[in-house]
Short mmCIF file of C-alpha atoms and ligand atoms in Angstrom, two decimals:
data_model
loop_
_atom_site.label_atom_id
_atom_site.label_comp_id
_atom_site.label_asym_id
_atom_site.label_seq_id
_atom_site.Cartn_x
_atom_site.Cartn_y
_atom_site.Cartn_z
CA UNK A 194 -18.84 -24.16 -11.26
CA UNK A 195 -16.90 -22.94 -8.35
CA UNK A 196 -14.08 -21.86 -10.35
CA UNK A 197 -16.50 -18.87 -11.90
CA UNK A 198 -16.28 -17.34 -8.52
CA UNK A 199 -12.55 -16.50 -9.50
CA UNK A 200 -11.21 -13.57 -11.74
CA UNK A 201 -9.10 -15.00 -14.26
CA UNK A 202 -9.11 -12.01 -16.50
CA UNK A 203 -10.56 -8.15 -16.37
CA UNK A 204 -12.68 -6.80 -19.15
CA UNK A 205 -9.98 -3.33 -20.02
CA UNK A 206 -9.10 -1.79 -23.02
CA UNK A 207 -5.50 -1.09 -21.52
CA UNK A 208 -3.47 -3.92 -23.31
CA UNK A 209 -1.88 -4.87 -19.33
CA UNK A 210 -0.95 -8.36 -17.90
CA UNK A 211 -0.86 -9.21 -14.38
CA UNK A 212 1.81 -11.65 -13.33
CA UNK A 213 1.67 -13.68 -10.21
CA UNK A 214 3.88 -15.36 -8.01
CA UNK A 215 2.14 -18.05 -5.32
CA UNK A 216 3.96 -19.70 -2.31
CA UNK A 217 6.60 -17.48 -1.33
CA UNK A 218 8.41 -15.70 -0.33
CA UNK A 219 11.53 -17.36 -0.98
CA UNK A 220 15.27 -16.38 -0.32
CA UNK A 221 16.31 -17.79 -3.65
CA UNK A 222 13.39 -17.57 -6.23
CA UNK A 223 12.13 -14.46 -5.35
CA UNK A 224 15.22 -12.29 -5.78
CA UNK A 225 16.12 -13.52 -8.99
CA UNK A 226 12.00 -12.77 -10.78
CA UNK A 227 12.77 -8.90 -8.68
CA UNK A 228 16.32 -8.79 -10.95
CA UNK A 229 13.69 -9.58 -13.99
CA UNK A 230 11.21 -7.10 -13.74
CA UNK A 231 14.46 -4.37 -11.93
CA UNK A 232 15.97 -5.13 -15.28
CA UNK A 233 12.75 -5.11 -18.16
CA UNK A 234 10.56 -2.63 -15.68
CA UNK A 235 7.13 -4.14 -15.49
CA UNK A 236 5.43 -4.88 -11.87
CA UNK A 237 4.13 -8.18 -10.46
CA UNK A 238 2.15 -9.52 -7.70
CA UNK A 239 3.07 -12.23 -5.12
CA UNK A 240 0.51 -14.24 -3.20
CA UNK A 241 2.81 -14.88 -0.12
CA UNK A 242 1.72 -17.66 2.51
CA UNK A 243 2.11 -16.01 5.85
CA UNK A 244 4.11 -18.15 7.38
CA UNK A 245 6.67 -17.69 4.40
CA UNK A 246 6.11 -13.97 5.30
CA UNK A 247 7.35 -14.31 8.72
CA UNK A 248 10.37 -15.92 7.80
CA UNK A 249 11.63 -14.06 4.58
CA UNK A 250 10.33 -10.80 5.66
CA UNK A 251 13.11 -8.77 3.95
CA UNK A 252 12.35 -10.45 0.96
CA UNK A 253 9.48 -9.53 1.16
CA UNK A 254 10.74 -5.78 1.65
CA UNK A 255 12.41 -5.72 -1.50
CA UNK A 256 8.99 -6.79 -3.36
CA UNK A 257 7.71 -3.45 -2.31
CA UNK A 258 10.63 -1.05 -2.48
CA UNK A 259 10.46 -2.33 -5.89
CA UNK A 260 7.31 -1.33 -6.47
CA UNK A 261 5.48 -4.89 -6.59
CA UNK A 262 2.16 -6.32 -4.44
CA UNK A 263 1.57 -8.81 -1.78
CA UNK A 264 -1.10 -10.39 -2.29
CA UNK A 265 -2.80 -13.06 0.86
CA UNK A 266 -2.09 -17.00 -0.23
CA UNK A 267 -3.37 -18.11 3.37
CA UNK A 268 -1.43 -18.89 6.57
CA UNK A 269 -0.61 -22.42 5.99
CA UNK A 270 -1.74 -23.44 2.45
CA UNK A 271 -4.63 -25.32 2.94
CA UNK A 272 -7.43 -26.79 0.99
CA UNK A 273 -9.87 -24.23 1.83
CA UNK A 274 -13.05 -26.84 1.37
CA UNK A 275 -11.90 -29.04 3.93
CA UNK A 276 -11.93 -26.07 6.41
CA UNK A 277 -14.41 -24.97 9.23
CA UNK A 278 -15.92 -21.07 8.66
CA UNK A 279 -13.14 -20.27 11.61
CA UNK A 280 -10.48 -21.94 10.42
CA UNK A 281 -10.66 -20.25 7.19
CA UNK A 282 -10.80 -17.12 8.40
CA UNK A 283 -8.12 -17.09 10.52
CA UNK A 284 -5.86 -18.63 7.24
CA UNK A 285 -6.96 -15.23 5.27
CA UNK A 286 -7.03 -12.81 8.52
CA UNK A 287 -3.63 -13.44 9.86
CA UNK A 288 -1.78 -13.56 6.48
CA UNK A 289 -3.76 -9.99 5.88
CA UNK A 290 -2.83 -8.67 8.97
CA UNK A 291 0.99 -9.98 8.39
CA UNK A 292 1.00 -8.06 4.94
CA UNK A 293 -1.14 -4.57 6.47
CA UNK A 294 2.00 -4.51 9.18
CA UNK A 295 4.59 -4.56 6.04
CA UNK A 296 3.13 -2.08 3.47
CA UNK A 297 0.85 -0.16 6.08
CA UNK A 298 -2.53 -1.08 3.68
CA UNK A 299 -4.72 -4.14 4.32
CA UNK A 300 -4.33 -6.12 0.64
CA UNK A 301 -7.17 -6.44 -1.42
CA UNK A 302 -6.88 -9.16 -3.85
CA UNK A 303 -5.96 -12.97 -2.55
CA UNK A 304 -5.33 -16.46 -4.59
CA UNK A 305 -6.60 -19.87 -2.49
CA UNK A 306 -4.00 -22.43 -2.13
CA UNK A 307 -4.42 -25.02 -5.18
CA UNK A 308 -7.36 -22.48 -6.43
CA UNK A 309 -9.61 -24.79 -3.82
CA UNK A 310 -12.71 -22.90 -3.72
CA UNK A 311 -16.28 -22.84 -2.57
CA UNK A 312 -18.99 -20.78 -1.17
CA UNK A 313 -18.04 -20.61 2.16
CA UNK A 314 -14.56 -19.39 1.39
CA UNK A 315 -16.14 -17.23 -0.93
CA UNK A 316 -18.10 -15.42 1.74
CA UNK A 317 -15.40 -15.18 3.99
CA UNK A 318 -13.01 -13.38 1.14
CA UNK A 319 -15.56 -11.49 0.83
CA UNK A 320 -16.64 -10.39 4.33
CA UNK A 321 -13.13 -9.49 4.35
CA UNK A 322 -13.42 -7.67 1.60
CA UNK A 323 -11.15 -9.57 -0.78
CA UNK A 324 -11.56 -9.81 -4.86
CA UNK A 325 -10.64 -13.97 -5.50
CA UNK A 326 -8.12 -14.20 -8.49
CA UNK A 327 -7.26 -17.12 -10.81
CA UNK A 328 -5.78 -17.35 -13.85
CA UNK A 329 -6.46 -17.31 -17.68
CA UNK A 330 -2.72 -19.74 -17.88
CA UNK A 331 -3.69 -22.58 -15.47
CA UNK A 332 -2.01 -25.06 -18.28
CA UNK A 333 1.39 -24.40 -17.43
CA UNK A 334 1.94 -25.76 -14.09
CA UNK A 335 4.72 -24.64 -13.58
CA UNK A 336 4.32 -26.38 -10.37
CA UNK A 337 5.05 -29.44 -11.37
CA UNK A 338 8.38 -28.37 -13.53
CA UNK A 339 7.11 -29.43 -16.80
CA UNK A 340 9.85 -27.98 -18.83
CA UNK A 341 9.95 -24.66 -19.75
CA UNK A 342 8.97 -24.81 -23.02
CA UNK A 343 5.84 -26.23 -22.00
CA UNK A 344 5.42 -23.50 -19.69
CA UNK A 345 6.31 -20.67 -22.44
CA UNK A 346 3.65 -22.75 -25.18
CA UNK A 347 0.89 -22.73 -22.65
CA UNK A 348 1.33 -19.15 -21.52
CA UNK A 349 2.09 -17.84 -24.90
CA UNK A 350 -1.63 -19.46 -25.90
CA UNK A 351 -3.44 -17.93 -23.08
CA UNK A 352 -1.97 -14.63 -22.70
CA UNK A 353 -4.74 -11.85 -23.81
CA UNK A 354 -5.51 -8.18 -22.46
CA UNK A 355 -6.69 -8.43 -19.08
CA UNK A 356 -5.29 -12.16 -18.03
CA UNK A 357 -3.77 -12.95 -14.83
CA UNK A 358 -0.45 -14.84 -15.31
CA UNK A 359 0.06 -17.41 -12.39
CA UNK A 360 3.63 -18.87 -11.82
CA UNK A 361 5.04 -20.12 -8.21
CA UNK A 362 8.16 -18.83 -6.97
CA UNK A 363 8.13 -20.82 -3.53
CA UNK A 364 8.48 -24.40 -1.96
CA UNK A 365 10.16 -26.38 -4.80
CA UNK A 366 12.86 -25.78 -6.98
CA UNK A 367 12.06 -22.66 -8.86
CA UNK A 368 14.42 -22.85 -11.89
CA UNK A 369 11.98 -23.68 -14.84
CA UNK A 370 9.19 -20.97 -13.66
CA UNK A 371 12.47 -17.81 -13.31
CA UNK A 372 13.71 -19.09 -16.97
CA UNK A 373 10.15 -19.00 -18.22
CA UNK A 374 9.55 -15.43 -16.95
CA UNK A 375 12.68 -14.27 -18.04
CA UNK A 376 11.97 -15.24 -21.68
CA UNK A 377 8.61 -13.40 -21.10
CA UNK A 378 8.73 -10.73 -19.73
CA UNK A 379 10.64 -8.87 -22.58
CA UNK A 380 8.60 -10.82 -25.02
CA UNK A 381 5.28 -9.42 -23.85
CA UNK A 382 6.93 -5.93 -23.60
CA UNK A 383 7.58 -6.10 -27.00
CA UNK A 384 4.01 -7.01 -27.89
CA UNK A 385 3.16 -3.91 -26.25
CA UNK A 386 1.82 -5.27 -23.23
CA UNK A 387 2.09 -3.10 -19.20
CA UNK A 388 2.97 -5.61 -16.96
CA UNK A 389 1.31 -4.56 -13.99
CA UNK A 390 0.32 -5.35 -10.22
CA UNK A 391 -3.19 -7.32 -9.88
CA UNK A 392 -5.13 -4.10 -7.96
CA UNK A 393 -4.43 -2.20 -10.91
CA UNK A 394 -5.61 -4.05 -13.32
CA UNK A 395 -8.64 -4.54 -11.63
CA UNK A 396 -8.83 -0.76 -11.27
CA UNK A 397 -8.79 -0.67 -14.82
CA UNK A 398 -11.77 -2.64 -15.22
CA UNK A 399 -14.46 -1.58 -17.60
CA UNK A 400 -17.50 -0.38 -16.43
CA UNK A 401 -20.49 -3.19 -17.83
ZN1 LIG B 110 0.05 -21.97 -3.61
#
């Protein structure tokens, strides 16, 4: 049950999609999803881990100029579970505080590493006054390079008003996931779907 603690999707009648990006930033990956959305339009959000952050900070920059979101994917990447109460907090605090001194706003929404999640880390996102966000296209894994196709099937099947798209853009090679996104991107566009950052689409949220 800990996975219901997540947002996967947001009740809207705005026919939006949020993608995501976990585990950058990266000098190579990175750029070429920005050239994506620079060319279709559309916004995205990444979940950057902060010690990525520190060392790709201007590609970080150019997520922003271009409009996008950071979003907090920890310090280090951790399993959250196996964690003390401190230890987690100081993965989520010094990732925020990495982010706040880049865009000059504390971010709201963050994605745990591997979506490892329990109560504790709940209450700490929470204290710090985070919204937790899945994913309605888990299938994919484009983690693991599964081909795109496979990626493009299992997003293509969970894609609906509202969903949270996750991809990763960092540590591995990156090739499948930027081919994937470039396919759908326009695709979705077409459909008539916004592609748009996480914080706005949970702005958009109905009212229950
Ligand atoms: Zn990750």
């Amino acid at each position: 049950m800990q996975h219901s603690i997540l947002v996967h999707e947001v009740n809207t009648d705005r026919k939006a999609v949020a993608f995501t990006f976990d585990d950058g930033p990266h000098p190579i990956y990175t750029p070429q999803l920005l050239d994506i959305f620079r060319a279709y339009g559309g916004r995205a959000t990444f979940y950057v881990i902060g010690e990525h952050l520190e060392r790709y900070e201007d590609t970080a920059r150019r997520c922003l100029e271009e409009g996008h979101e950071l979003g907090n994917h920890t310090y280090t990447h951790p399993y959250l579970t196996r964690l003390s109460r401190e230890q987690c907090r100081i993965e989520l605090v010094r990732t925020g505080e990495r982010i706040e001194a880049l865009t000059g706003r504390k971010p709201v929404t963050f994605r745990p590493p591997y979506l490892d999640f329990d109560e504790g880390a709940a209450a700490m996102a929470d204290e710090l006054g985070y919204a937790v966000i899945g994913a309605v296209n888990t299938g994919a894994e484009d983690w693991r390079q599964p081909g795109v196709e496979h990626i493009l099937q299992e997003t293509r099947s969970s894609v609906r008003s509202g969903g949270i798209l996750l991809f990763h853009d960092g540590y591995q090679d990156r090739e499948q996931t930027v081919e994937a996104v470039r396919i759908l991107v326009p695709e979705l566009q077409e459909q008539g779907f916004e592609l748009v950052t996480v914080s706005e689409l949970l702005s958009w949220k109905n009212r229950e």
